[in-house]
Coordinates of C-alpha atoms in Angstrom, one line a residue:
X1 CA -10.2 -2.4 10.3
X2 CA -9.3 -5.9 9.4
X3 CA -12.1 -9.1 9.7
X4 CA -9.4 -11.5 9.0
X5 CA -9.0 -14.8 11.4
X6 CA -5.2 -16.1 11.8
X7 CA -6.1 -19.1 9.3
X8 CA -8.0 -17.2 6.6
X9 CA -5.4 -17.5 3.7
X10 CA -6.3 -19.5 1.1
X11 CA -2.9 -21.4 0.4
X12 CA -0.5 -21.9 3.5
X13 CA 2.5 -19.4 4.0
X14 CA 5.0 -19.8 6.9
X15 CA 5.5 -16.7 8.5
X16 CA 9.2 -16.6 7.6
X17 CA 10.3 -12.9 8.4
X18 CA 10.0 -11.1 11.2
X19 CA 8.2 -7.5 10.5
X20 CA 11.6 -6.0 11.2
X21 CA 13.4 -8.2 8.4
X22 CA 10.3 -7.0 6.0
X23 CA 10.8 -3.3 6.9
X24 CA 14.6 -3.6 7.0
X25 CA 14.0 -5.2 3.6
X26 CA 12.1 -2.1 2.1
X27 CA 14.7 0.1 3.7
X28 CA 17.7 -1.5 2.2
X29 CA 16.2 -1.6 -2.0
X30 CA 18.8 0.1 -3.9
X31 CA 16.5 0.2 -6.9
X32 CA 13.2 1.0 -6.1
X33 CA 10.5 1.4 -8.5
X34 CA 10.1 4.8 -10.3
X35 CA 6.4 5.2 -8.6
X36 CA 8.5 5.2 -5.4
X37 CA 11.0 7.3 -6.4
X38 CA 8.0 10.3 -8.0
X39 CA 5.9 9.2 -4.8
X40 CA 8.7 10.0 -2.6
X41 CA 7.8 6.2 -0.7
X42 CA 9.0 5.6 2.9
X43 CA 8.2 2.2 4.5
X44 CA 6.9 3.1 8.6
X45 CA 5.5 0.0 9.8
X46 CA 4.4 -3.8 9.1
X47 CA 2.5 -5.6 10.6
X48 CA 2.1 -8.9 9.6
X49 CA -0.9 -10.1 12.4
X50 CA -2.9 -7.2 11.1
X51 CA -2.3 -7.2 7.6
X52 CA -1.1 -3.4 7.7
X53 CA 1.2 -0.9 6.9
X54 CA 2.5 2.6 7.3
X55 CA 4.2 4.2 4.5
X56 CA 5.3 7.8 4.4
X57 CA 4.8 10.3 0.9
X58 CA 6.9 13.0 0.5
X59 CA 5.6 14.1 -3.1
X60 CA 6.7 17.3 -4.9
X61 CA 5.0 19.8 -6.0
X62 CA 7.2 19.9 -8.9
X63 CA 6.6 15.8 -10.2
X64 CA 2.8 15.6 -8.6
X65 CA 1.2 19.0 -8.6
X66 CA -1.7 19.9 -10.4
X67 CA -2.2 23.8 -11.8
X68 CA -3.5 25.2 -8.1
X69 CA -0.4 23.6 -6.4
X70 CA -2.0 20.4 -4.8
X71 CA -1.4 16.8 -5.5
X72 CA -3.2 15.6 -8.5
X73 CA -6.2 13.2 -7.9
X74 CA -4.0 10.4 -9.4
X75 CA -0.6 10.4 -7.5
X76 CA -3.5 10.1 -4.4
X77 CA -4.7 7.0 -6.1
X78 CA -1.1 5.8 -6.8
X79 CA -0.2 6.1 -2.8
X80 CA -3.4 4.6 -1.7
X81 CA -3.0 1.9 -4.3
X82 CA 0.7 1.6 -3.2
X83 CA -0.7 1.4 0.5
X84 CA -3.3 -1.8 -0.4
X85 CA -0.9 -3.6 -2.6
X86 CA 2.4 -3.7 0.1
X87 CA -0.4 -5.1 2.8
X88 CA -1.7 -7.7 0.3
X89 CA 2.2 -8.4 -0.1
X90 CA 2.6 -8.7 3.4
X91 CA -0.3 -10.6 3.7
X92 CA 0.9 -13.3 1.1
X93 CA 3.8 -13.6 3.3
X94 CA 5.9 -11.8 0.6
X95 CA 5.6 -14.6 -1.9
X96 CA 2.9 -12.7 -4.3
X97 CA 2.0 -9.3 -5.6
X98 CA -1.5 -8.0 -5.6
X99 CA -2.4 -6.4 -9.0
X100 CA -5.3 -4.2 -8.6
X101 CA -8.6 -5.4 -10.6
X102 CA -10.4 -2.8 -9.4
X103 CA -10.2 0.1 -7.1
X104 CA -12.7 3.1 -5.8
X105 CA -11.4 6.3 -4.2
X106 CA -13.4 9.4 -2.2
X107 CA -11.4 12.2 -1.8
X108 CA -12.3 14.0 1.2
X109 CA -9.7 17.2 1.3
X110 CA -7.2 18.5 -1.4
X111 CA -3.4 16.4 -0.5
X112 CA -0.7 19.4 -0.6
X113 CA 2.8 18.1 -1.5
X114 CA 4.9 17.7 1.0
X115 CA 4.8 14.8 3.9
X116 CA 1.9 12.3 3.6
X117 CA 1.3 9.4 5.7
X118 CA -0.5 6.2 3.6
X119 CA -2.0 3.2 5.7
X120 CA -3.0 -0.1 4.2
X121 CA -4.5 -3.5 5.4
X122 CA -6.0 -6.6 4.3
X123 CA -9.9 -6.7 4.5
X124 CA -10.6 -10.3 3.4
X125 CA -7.9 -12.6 2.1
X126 CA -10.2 -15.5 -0.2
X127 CA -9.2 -18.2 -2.9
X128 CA -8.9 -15.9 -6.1
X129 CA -9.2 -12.7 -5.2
X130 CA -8.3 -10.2 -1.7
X131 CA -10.3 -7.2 -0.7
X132 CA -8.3 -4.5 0.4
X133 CA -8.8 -1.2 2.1
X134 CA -6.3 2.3 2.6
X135 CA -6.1 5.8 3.6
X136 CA -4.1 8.9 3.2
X137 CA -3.2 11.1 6.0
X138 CA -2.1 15.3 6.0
X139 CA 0.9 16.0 8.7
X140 CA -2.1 16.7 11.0
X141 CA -3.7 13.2 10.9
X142 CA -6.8 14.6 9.0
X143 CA -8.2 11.8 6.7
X144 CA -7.2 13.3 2.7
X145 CA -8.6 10.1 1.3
X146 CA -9.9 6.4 1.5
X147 CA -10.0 3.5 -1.1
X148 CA -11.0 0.4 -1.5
X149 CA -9.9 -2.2 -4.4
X150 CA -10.0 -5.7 -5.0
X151 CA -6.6 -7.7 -6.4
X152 CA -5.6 -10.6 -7.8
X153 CA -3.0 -12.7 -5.8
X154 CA -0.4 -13.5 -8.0
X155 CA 2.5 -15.4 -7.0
X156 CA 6.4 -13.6 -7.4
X157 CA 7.2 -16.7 -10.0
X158 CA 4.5 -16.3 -12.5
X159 CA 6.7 -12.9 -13.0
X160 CA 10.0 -14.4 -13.5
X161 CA 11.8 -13.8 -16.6

């Protein structure tokens, strides 16, 4: 999945946290963002030496559905995209978020609410900008849909307020 060599950041971040203090991290947000909340978002896995994660979707029919009951084409984009950025976080180290520039997205088979299962990683990490790569997953393992974007590595204190 991932081309990346273990030195192919452009700025150097200390691998700090463990990928169980990452996760435990995710688990333990008392506020998470409303796209989480709608998306139904469940941290699986991180993995730091691949540039990867696992996130579970539990969607409702109710806030994602579109008129013949499946999950509108955009909530897939908003998992996938929530897939690519959390790797490009973990990628950073956890010192920058990713902000999407650009993003492209083939669905292959209509997403039904319910449990989803969203992988992201890191395709190439470069000086201004990271490639990035996802896919979504029905309780079967059956590929729903695959993206690619590009993002902007932006680090956590250019957003402080």
């Amino acid at each position: 999945m991932s081309d990346i060599a273990p030195n192919d950041v452009a700025f150097d971040t200390p691998q700090t946290l463990t990928d169980e203090a990452i996760l435990a991290r995710f688990h333990a947000s008392k506020n998470p963002p409303g796209s989480a909340r709608t998306l139904g978002f469940h941290m699986l896995s991180v993995s730091q030496a691949e540039r990867r994660v696992e996130i579970a979707f539990a969607p409702s029919v109710e806030a994602v559905g579109n008129p013949m009951g499946q999950v509108q084409g955009g909530f897939v984009c908003a998992m996938l995209d929530e897939c690519m950025s959390v790797a490009g976080m973990i990628a950073s180290g956890m010192t920058s978020v990713v902000p999407t520039l650009e993003m492209k997205t083939s669905f292959l088979r209509p997403a039904r609410p319910g449990p989803l299962k969203g992988v992201g990683w890191v395709v190439k990490w470069g000086r201004t900008v990271c490639f990035l790569e996802g896919e979504l997953y029905d309780p079967e393992g059956r590929l729903l849909a695959r993206a690619s974007a590009t993002a902007i590595p932006t680090p956590f204190s250019k957003f402080k307020t």
